[in-house]
Coordinates of C-alpha atoms in Angstrom, one line a residue:
Chain A
X922 CA 157.0 -56.5 21.2
X923 CA 154.7 -59.4 21.9
X924 CA 153.8 -61.9 19.1
X925 CA 151.0 -64.5 19.6
X926 CA 149.9 -67.4 17.5
X927 CA 146.2 -68.3 17.9
X928 CA 144.4 -71.5 16.9
X929 CA 140.6 -71.5 16.5
X930 CA 138.6 -74.6 15.6
X931 CA 135.5 -74.7 17.7
X932 CA 133.0 -75.1 14.8
X933 CA 133.3 -75.7 11.1
X934 CA 136.2 -73.3 10.5
X935 CA 139.8 -74.0 11.3
X936 CA 142.0 -70.8 11.5
X937 CA 145.4 -69.9 12.6
X938 CA 146.3 -66.3 13.2
X939 CA 149.4 -64.4 14.2
X940 CA 149.2 -61.0 16.0
X941 CA 152.0 -58.8 17.0
X942 CA 151.1 -55.8 19.1
X943 CA 147.8 -55.1 17.5
X944 CA 148.8 -55.9 14.0
X945 CA 147.4 -59.0 12.2
X946 CA 150.4 -60.5 10.5
X947 CA 148.5 -63.4 9.0
X948 CA 145.1 -65.1 9.4
X949 CA 144.5 -68.1 7.1
X950 CA 141.3 -70.1 7.5
X951 CA 139.6 -73.2 6.1
X952 CA 135.9 -73.9 6.2
X953 CA 134.2 -77.3 6.2
X954 CA 131.0 -77.2 4.1
X955 CA 128.4 -79.9 4.4
X956 CA 126.2 -80.7 1.3
X957 CA 123.0 -78.6 0.9
X958 CA 120.2 -79.6 3.2
X959 CA 122.7 -80.9 5.8
X960 CA 124.5 -79.5 8.8
X961 CA 128.1 -80.3 9.8
X962 CA 128.7 -83.0 12.4
X963 CA 131.4 -83.0 15.0
X964 CA 133.2 -86.1 13.7
X965 CA 133.4 -84.9 10.1
X966 CA 134.5 -81.4 11.2
X967 CA 137.2 -82.9 13.4
X968 CA 138.5 -84.9 10.5
X969 CA 138.6 -81.7 8.4
X970 CA 140.4 -79.8 11.1
X971 CA 143.0 -82.6 11.7
X972 CA 143.7 -82.6 7.9
X973 CA 144.2 -78.8 7.7
X974 CA 145.4 -77.6 11.1
X975 CA 149.2 -78.2 10.6
X976 CA 149.1 -76.7 7.1
X977 CA 147.3 -73.7 8.5
X978 CA 150.1 -73.2 11.1
X979 CA 152.7 -73.4 8.3
X980 CA 150.8 -71.0 6.2
X981 CA 150.3 -68.5 9.0
X982 CA 154.1 -68.6 9.9
X983 CA 155.0 -68.1 6.2
X984 CA 152.5 -65.3 5.6
X985 CA 153.6 -63.5 8.8
X986 CA 157.2 -63.8 7.6
X987 CA 158.3 -65.5 10.8
X988 CA 161.8 -66.7 10.2
X989 CA 162.6 -68.3 13.6
X990 CA 159.3 -69.2 15.4
X991 CA 161.1 -70.3 18.5
X992 CA 162.5 -66.8 18.9
X993 CA 159.7 -64.7 17.5
X994 CA 156.6 -66.3 18.9
X995 CA 155.9 -65.3 22.5
X996 CA 152.8 -67.4 23.3
X997 CA 150.4 -70.0 21.9
X998 CA 146.7 -69.2 22.3
X999 CA 143.9 -71.7 21.5
X1000 CA 140.2 -71.9 21.9
X1001 CA 139.4 -73.7 25.2
X1002 CA 135.7 -73.4 24.6
X1003 CA 132.8 -73.2 24.1
X1004 CA 132.2 -75.3 20.9
X1005 CA 132.0 -78.8 19.5
X1006 CA 134.1 -81.3 21.5
X1007 CA 136.1 -83.2 18.9
X1008 CA 137.0 -80.1 16.8
X1009 CA 138.1 -78.2 19.9
X1010 CA 140.4 -81.0 20.8
X1011 CA 142.3 -80.7 17.5
X1012 CA 143.2 -77.1 18.2
X1013 CA 144.1 -77.9 21.8
X1014 CA 146.4 -80.8 20.8
X1015 CA 148.3 -78.7 18.2
X1016 CA 148.6 -75.8 20.6
X1017 CA 150.0 -78.0 23.4
X1018 CA 152.5 -79.5 21.0
X1019 CA 153.7 -76.2 19.7
X1020 CA 153.9 -74.7 23.2
X1021 CA 156.3 -77.5 24.2
X1022 CA 158.3 -77.5 21.0
X1023 CA 159.0 -73.7 21.3
X1024 CA 158.9 -73.6 25.1
X1025 CA 156.2 -70.9 25.2
X1026 CA 153.3 -70.2 27.6
X1027 CA 149.9 -71.5 26.5
X1028 CA 146.8 -69.3 26.7
X1029 CA 143.4 -70.9 27.0
X1030 CA 141.0 -68.4 25.4
X1031 CA 137.2 -68.2 25.6
X1032 CA 135.8 -68.2 22.1
X1033 CA 133.3 -65.4 22.8
X1034 CA 135.9 -63.2 24.4
X1035 CA 138.1 -63.7 21.3
X1036 CA 135.3 -62.2 19.2
X1037 CA 134.9 -59.3 21.6
X1038 CA 138.6 -58.5 21.9
X1039 CA 139.1 -58.6 18.1
X1040 CA 136.0 -56.5 17.6
X1041 CA 137.4 -53.9 20.0
X1042 CA 140.8 -53.9 18.4
X1043 CA 139.5 -53.6 14.8
X1044 CA 136.9 -51.0 15.4
X1045 CA 138.5 -49.1 18.2
X1046 CA 135.3 -49.2 20.3
X1047 CA 136.1 -48.3 23.9
X1048 CA 133.4 -49.7 26.1
X1049 CA 130.6 -50.9 23.9
X1050 CA 127.5 -52.9 24.5
X1051 CA 128.2 -56.0 22.6
X1052 CA 125.8 -58.1 20.5
X1053 CA 127.5 -61.5 19.9
X1054 CA 125.5 -63.5 17.3
X1055 CA 126.6 -66.6 15.6
X1056 CA 125.6 -70.2 14.8
X1057 CA 126.4 -71.3 18.4
X1058 CA 125.9 -68.2 20.5
X1059 CA 123.5 -65.3 21.0
X1060 CA 124.4 -62.9 23.8
X1061 CA 124.1 -59.3 24.8
X1062 CA 127.3 -58.5 26.8
X1063 CA 128.6 -55.5 28.6
X1064 CA 131.9 -55.2 30.5
X1065 CA 131.7 -54.5 34.2
X1066 CA 133.9 -55.2 37.2
X1067 CA 136.5 -57.5 35.5
X1068 CA 133.8 -59.6 33.7
X1069 CA 132.1 -59.6 30.4
X1070 CA 128.6 -59.7 31.9
X1071 CA 125.8 -61.4 30.0
X1072 CA 122.7 -59.1 30.2
X1073 CA 120.6 -61.1 27.8
X1074 CA 120.8 -64.2 25.7
X1075 CA 119.0 -66.9 23.8
X1076 CA 117.0 -69.3 25.9
X1077 CA 117.3 -72.1 23.4
X1078 CA 119.0 -72.0 20.0
X1079 CA 121.4 -69.4 18.7
X1080 CA 120.0 -67.0 16.0
X1081 CA 122.6 -68.3 13.5
X1082 CA 121.5 -71.9 14.2
X1083 CA 117.9 -70.8 13.4
X1084 CA 119.0 -69.2 10.1
X1085 CA 121.2 -72.2 9.2
X1086 CA 118.5 -74.8 9.8
X1087 CA 116.0 -72.8 7.8
X1088 CA 118.5 -72.8 4.9
X1089 CA 118.5 -76.6 5.2
X1090 CA 114.8 -76.6 4.7
X1091 CA 115.1 -74.6 1.5
X1092 CA 118.1 -76.8 0.5
X1093 CA 120.3 -73.7 0.1
X1094 CA 124.0 -74.1 -0.5
X1095 CA 126.3 -74.1 2.6
X1096 CA 129.0 -72.3 0.5
X1097 CA 130.3 -69.8 1.6
X1098 CA 127.8 -70.0 4.4
X1099 CA 124.0 -70.7 4.7
X1100 CA 123.5 -67.4 6.5
X1101 CA 125.1 -65.5 3.7
X1102 CA 122.8 -67.3 1.1
X1103 CA 119.7 -66.5 3.2
X1104 CA 120.9 -62.8 3.2
X1105 CA 121.2 -62.7 -0.6
X1106 CA 117.7 -64.2 -1.1
X1107 CA 116.2 -61.9 1.5
X1108 CA 117.3 -58.9 -0.6
X1109 CA 114.7 -59.9 -3.2
X1110 CA 111.9 -60.6 -0.7
X1111 CA 108.9 -58.3 -0.8
X1112 CA 106.1 -59.8 1.2
X1113 CA 106.3 -60.1 5.0
X1114 CA 105.1 -63.3 6.7
X1115 CA 104.1 -62.7 10.3
X1116 CA 106.1 -64.9 12.6
X1117 CA 106.2 -65.3 16.4
X1118 CA 108.1 -62.5 18.1
X1119 CA 109.7 -64.0 21.2
X1120 CA 111.4 -61.4 23.2
X1121 CA 111.4 -62.2 27.0
X1122 CA 112.7 -59.2 28.8
X1123 CA 116.4 -59.2 28.0
X1124 CA 116.3 -62.7 26.6
X1125 CA 115.2 -64.2 23.3
X1126 CA 113.8 -67.5 22.0
X1127 CA 114.1 -68.7 18.4
X1128 CA 112.9 -72.3 18.5
X1129 CA 109.2 -71.4 18.1
X1130 CA 110.0 -69.1 15.1
X1131 CA 112.1 -71.9 13.5
X1132 CA 109.3 -74.5 14.0
X1133 CA 106.6 -72.1 12.6
X1134 CA 108.5 -71.3 9.4
X1135 CA 109.8 -74.8 8.9
X1136 CA 106.3 -76.3 9.2
X1137 CA 104.7 -73.8 6.9
X1138 CA 107.5 -73.2 4.4
X1139 CA 106.7 -76.0 1.9
X1140 CA 103.0 -75.4 1.6
X1141 CA 103.4 -71.6 1.4
X1142 CA 105.8 -72.0 -1.4
X1143 CA 103.8 -74.6 -3.3
X1144 CA 100.6 -72.5 -3.0
X1145 CA 102.5 -69.6 -4.6
X1146 CA 101.5 -67.3 -1.8
X1147 CA 105.1 -66.7 -0.8
X1148 CA 108.4 -67.2 -2.5
X1149 CA 111.6 -68.5 -0.8
X1150 CA 112.9 -64.9 -1.0
X1151 CA 109.8 -63.7 1.0
X1152 CA 110.4 -66.3 3.7
X1153 CA 114.1 -65.4 4.0
X1154 CA 113.2 -61.7 4.2
X1155 CA 110.5 -62.4 6.8
X1156 CA 112.7 -64.5 9.0
X1157 CA 115.5 -61.9 8.9
X1158 CA 113.2 -59.0 9.7
X1159 CA 111.7 -60.9 12.7
X1160 CA 114.8 -62.3 14.4
X1161 CA 116.9 -59.2 13.8
X1162 CA 114.2 -56.9 15.2
X1163 CA 114.3 -59.1 18.4
X1164 CA 118.0 -58.7 18.6
X1165 CA 117.9 -54.9 18.2
X1166 CA 115.2 -54.7 20.9
X1167 CA 117.3 -56.6 23.6
X1168 CA 120.4 -54.7 22.6
X1169 CA 118.7 -51.4 23.0
X1170 CA 117.3 -52.4 26.4
X1171 CA 120.8 -53.3 27.5
X1172 CA 122.2 -50.0 26.2
X1173 CA 119.5 -48.1 28.0
X1174 CA 120.2 -50.0 31.2
X1175 CA 124.0 -49.3 30.9
X1176 CA 123.6 -45.8 29.6
X1177 CA 125.9 -46.9 26.8
X1178 CA 126.6 -44.9 23.6
X1179 CA 128.5 -47.5 21.7
X1180 CA 127.3 -50.8 20.3
X1181 CA 129.5 -53.5 18.7
X1182 CA 128.3 -56.5 16.7
X1183 CA 130.5 -59.6 16.7
X1184 CA 130.2 -63.2 15.5
X1185 CA 129.4 -64.7 12.2
X1186 CA 125.8 -63.3 11.9
X1187 CA 127.4 -59.9 12.5
X1188 CA 128.5 -60.0 8.9
X1189 CA 124.9 -59.6 7.8
X1190 CA 124.4 -56.2 6.3
X1191 CA 120.7 -56.0 7.1
X1192 CA 121.4 -56.6 10.8
X1193 CA 124.1 -53.9 10.7
X1194 CA 121.6 -51.5 8.9
X1195 CA 118.9 -52.1 11.5
X1196 CA 121.3 -51.7 14.4
X1197 CA 122.7 -48.6 12.8
X1198 CA 119.3 -47.0 12.7
X1199 CA 118.6 -47.8 16.3
X1200 CA 122.0 -46.4 17.3
X1201 CA 121.4 -43.3 15.3
X1202 CA 118.0 -42.7 17.0
X1203 CA 119.7 -43.1 20.4
X1204 CA 122.6 -40.8 19.5
X1205 CA 125.0 -43.8 19.8
X1206 CA 127.6 -45.2 17.5
X1207 CA 127.6 -48.6 15.8
X1208 CA 130.8 -50.6 15.4
X1209 CA 131.0 -53.7 13.2
X1210 CA 133.8 -55.7 11.5
X1211 CA 134.0 -57.2 8.1
X1212 CA 134.0 -60.8 7.0
X1213 CA 137.7 -61.3 7.7
X1214 CA 137.1 -60.9 11.5
X1215 CA 133.3 -61.4 12.0
X1216 CA 133.6 -65.0 11.1
X1217 CA 135.6 -67.4 13.4
X1218 CA 139.3 -66.9 12.9
X1219 CA 142.7 -67.6 14.5
X1220 CA 143.6 -63.9 14.8
X1221 CA 140.8 -63.2 17.3
X1222 CA 142.1 -66.0 19.5
X1223 CA 145.6 -64.6 19.2
X1224 CA 144.4 -61.1 20.1
X1225 CA 142.5 -62.3 23.3
X1226 CA 145.6 -64.4 24.0
X1227 CA 147.8 -61.3 23.7
X1228 CA 145.7 -59.5 26.3
X1229 CA 145.8 -62.6 28.6
X1230 CA 149.6 -62.9 28.3
X1231 CA 149.9 -59.2 29.2
X1232 CA 147.9 -59.8 32.4
X1233 CA 149.7 -63.0 33.2
X1234 CA 146.8 -65.4 32.6
X1235 CA 148.5 -68.3 31.0
X1236 CA 148.6 -71.9 32.3
X1237 CA 150.7 -75.1 32.3
X1238 CA 150.5 -77.3 29.3
X1239 CA 149.2 -80.1 31.6
X1240 CA 146.2 -77.8 32.5
X1241 CA 145.5 -76.9 28.9
X1242 CA 142.2 -78.7 28.6
X1243 CA 139.1 -77.9 26.4
X1244 CA 135.5 -77.8 27.4
X1245 CA 132.3 -77.6 25.3
X1246 CA 130.6 -75.2 27.7
X1247 CA 132.6 -72.1 28.8
X1248 CA 130.5 -69.2 29.8
X1249 CA 131.6 -65.7 28.7
X1250 CA 131.2 -64.4 32.3
X1251 CA 133.4 -67.2 33.8
X1252 CA 136.5 -65.4 32.6
X1253 CA 138.3 -62.9 34.9
X1254 CA 139.1 -60.0 32.6
X1255 CA 142.3 -58.9 34.3
X1256 CA 143.5 -56.8 31.3
X1257 CA 140.8 -54.1 31.6
X1258 CA 140.6 -51.5 34.3
Chain B
X658 CA 163.0 -93.4 11.3
X659 CA 159.3 -94.1 11.4
X660 CA 157.9 -95.2 14.7
X661 CA 156.4 -98.7 15.1
X662 CA 153.0 -99.5 16.6
X663 CA 153.2 -102.8 18.4
X664 CA 149.8 -104.3 19.3
X665 CA 149.7 -107.0 21.9
X666 CA 147.0 -109.7 21.8
X667 CA 143.7 -108.9 23.2
X668 CA 143.4 -110.9 26.5
X669 CA 141.3 -111.1 29.6
X670 CA 143.1 -109.6 32.5
X671 CA 141.6 -110.7 35.7
X672 CA 144.2 -108.9 37.8
X673 CA 143.2 -105.4 36.5
X674 CA 141.5 -103.3 39.1
X675 CA 140.1 -99.8 38.9
X676 CA 137.6 -97.6 40.8
X677 CA 135.4 -97.4 37.7
X678 CA 134.6 -101.1 38.0
X679 CA 132.7 -101.9 41.1
X680 CA 129.8 -103.9 42.3
X681 CA 130.0 -107.2 40.4
X682 CA 133.7 -106.7 39.8
X683 CA 134.3 -110.4 39.5
X684 CA 131.7 -110.8 36.8
X685 CA 133.0 -107.6 35.0
X686 CA 136.6 -108.9 35.2
X687 CA 135.5 -111.9 33.3
X688 CA 134.2 -109.7 30.5
X689 CA 137.0 -107.1 30.6
X690 CA 138.8 -106.5 27.3
X691 CA 142.2 -104.9 27.2
X692 CA 144.5 -103.6 24.6
X693 CA 148.0 -102.3 25.0
X694 CA 150.0 -100.3 22.4
X695 CA 153.6 -99.2 22.4
X696 CA 154.4 -96.2 20.3
X697 CA 158.1 -95.8 19.6
X698 CA 159.4 -92.3 19.0
X699 CA 162.7 -91.4 17.6
X700 CA 164.0 -89.4 20.5
X701 CA 163.2 -88.9 24.2
X702 CA 162.5 -85.1 23.9
X703 CA 159.7 -85.7 21.3
X704 CA 158.4 -88.6 23.3
X705 CA 158.1 -86.3 26.3
X706 CA 156.3 -83.6 24.3
X707 CA 153.9 -86.2 22.8
X708 CA 153.2 -87.8 26.2
X709 CA 152.4 -84.5 27.9
X710 CA 150.2 -83.4 25.0
X711 CA 148.2 -86.6 24.9
X712 CA 148.0 -87.1 28.7
X713 CA 146.0 -83.9 29.3
X714 CA 142.7 -85.1 27.9
X715 CA 140.7 -87.6 29.8
X716 CA 138.3 -90.1 28.4
X717 CA 134.9 -88.6 27.7
X718 CA 132.5 -89.2 30.6
X719 CA 130.2 -91.4 28.5
X720 CA 133.1 -93.6 27.5
X721 CA 133.2 -97.1 29.0
X722 CA 137.0 -97.3 28.5
X723 CA 139.7 -96.8 31.0
X724 CA 142.9 -95.4 29.6
X725 CA 146.3 -95.3 31.2
X726 CA 149.3 -93.7 29.5
X727 CA 152.9 -94.2 30.5
X728 CA 156.2 -92.8 29.2
X729 CA 158.9 -95.5 29.1
X730 CA 162.1 -94.1 27.7
X731 CA 161.3 -93.3 24.1
X732 CA 158.0 -95.3 24.1
X733 CA 154.5 -94.1 24.9
X734 CA 152.6 -97.1 26.3
X735 CA 148.8 -96.9 26.2
X736 CA 146.7 -99.4 28.1
X737 CA 143.0 -99.5 27.3
X738 CA 140.4 -101.5 29.2
X739 CA 136.7 -101.8 28.7
X740 CA 133.7 -104.0 29.1
X741 CA 132.5 -102.8 25.7
X742 CA 134.4 -103.7 22.6
X743 CA 132.9 -100.9 20.5
X744 CA 133.9 -98.3 23.2
X745 CA 137.4 -99.8 23.3
X746 CA 137.7 -99.5 19.6
X747 CA 136.6 -95.9 19.5
X748 CA 139.0 -94.9 22.3
X749 CA 142.0 -96.5 20.7
X750 CA 141.2 -95.1 17.3
X751 CA 140.7 -91.6 18.7
X752 CA 143.9 -91.8 20.8
X753 CA 145.9 -92.8 17.7
X754 CA 144.3 -89.9 15.7
X755 CA 145.4 -87.4 18.3
X756 CA 148.9 -89.0 18.5
X757 CA 149.3 -88.8 14.7
X758 CA 148.2 -85.2 14.7
X759 CA 150.6 -84.2 17.5
X760 CA 153.4 -86.1 15.7
X761 CA 152.8 -84.5 12.4
X762 CA 152.8 -81.1 14.2
X763 CA 156.3 -81.9 15.4
X764 CA 157.5 -83.3 12.1
X765 CA 156.1 -80.6 9.8
X766 CA 156.4 -77.4 11.9
X767 CA 159.7 -78.6 13.3
X768 CA 161.1 -78.5 9.8
X769 CA 159.7 -75.0 9.1
X770 CA 162.0 -72.8 7.1
X771 CA 160.9 -69.4 5.9
X772 CA 160.8 -69.0 2.1
X773 CA 161.3 -65.6 0.6
X774 CA 158.2 -64.9 -1.4
X775 CA 158.1 -63.4 -4.9
X776 CA 154.6 -62.2 -4.2
X777 CA 155.3 -59.8 -1.4
X778 CA 152.3 -57.7 -2.3
X779 CA 149.9 -60.5 -1.6
X780 CA 151.4 -61.0 1.8
X781 CA 151.0 -57.6 3.3
X782 CA 151.4 -56.5 6.9
X783 CA 148.3 -54.5 7.6
X784 CA 147.5 -52.3 10.6
X785 CA 144.5 -54.2 12.1
X786 CA 143.1 -51.1 13.7
X787 CA 140.9 -49.4 11.1
X788 CA 140.6 -45.7 11.7
X789 CA 137.2 -44.2 10.9

C-alpha cells in the first residue's frame, strides 16, 4: 500500500490530493478568480495560494481520513513545473516542509505528466495519443521509449490562453472559468465567422486568430452583424478543428486507436464531441475525464508521484527546486515499459 | 513561544565581497546596502527544517540582491545585500513570506488530529478508475 500526498499550484488553482494505490481519497481545490475583463497575475495568485495551501493540506488529510500522517503518507509530490514562478514556489515550500516533518521522500512532478497519468488512471486508456490542452499548454503527446514525446504543439499561445483572453474582450465572468463561460455562450451561436485557420503540419498557432477576433469583435457586435454568442461559437469551431486535425495526424503517424484529452480545455463538451466524431470515423476510442480531474488538481500530481515513487524517481529536499519551463519530454518515464 | 524578528540597522559594509559585484567594486561597495535579520525558532529541529526548506531556492536571476542564509543554533540568519534598495526590499519581503508559510505549515499541520466526521456520506472513498 502506497499513499501519496500531491500539491498542485502552478496556475490560478491550488489543490492538494491524496491517492492510495489508484484510489483518490481526497482532492480539495481552491480557485483564484480575477474580476471580469482581467487575467490573473503571478503575485496575486501566489498570495491566494499562500493563504489557502496549508488549509488545503489539512482538508485533504481530514477528508482522506488520515489519522497519523507520519505513518500513513509515503511520499510528498509537488509540481516542479511548468507554470508561474511565484505560485509554483508556494507548493514547493509546503512540500519541502512536509517532507522533512514526516521524513518522507519528495517527488518533483511535471505538471503535464500529472495530467497524463491521471487521465490514464481515470479512463483506463492503455497507450493513447494524448491531446493536452489548457490555459498554459497545447501539446499532442505520445509515449515512446521512456518519454512522453511531443509530436505537435502550439508555436505561440496555448488554446486556453486564446479563449481566456477573448473572454476578457467580451468582459465575461471568470467564475467558474472564462473557458466554461465561452462554452455556454457558444451553445447559442448560430452564425459562423470565418477566422484564420493556422495549422502548420503537426503544430498550431493561435495568436493570429486571437488578434483577428479581438480586433473585429466590437464593431461586429455593434453593427449587429454578429452576436457575442456567434463569435464564441466561431472561435470554438475554428480552434477545436485545428486541434482535431493535428491529433488525427499524430494518431495516423503512430497507428494509434486510442485518444485521450487532458487539461482544463478538455472539459469542453464541444471539443469532446468533435474529437469523438473523428475517433469514430477512424475506428478509434475517445477517452476524456470530467471536471474533477480535467482541471488542475492535487490528485493528478499525487498519481504521477505515486508512479515516480514506484520507479525510484525521488530526490533530496535540497534538490527540490521549481522551474517555470519544464518540457514534457524532459522526464524519463521509468514506470512504463 | 512566538519567534522574534530582530532587524539590525541598515549600514554600508565596505568589507563585503562577492563574485556578483565586479568591475567598479570600490564604487559599488560605497553604494552597497545590507540588511540582516535573525529569525528565532522555538526548537532546533524546526529551525533545521525551515532552514533546509528556505535554502533551496536561489534569488531570481533578475534580482540585484545577494542573499546568504545561515543556521545558528535555533536562529536562521538572513543576510541581504544589494546596490538597489527596491530589489533589497522585495527580496527580504519575499523571504519572510516564504518563511511564514513554511512556519505555518509546521504549526498547523504539526497539530493535525483527525476528527471523526458526522457526515461520512459526504466524505466517500471512491474508486478513481471509472469502468466503461
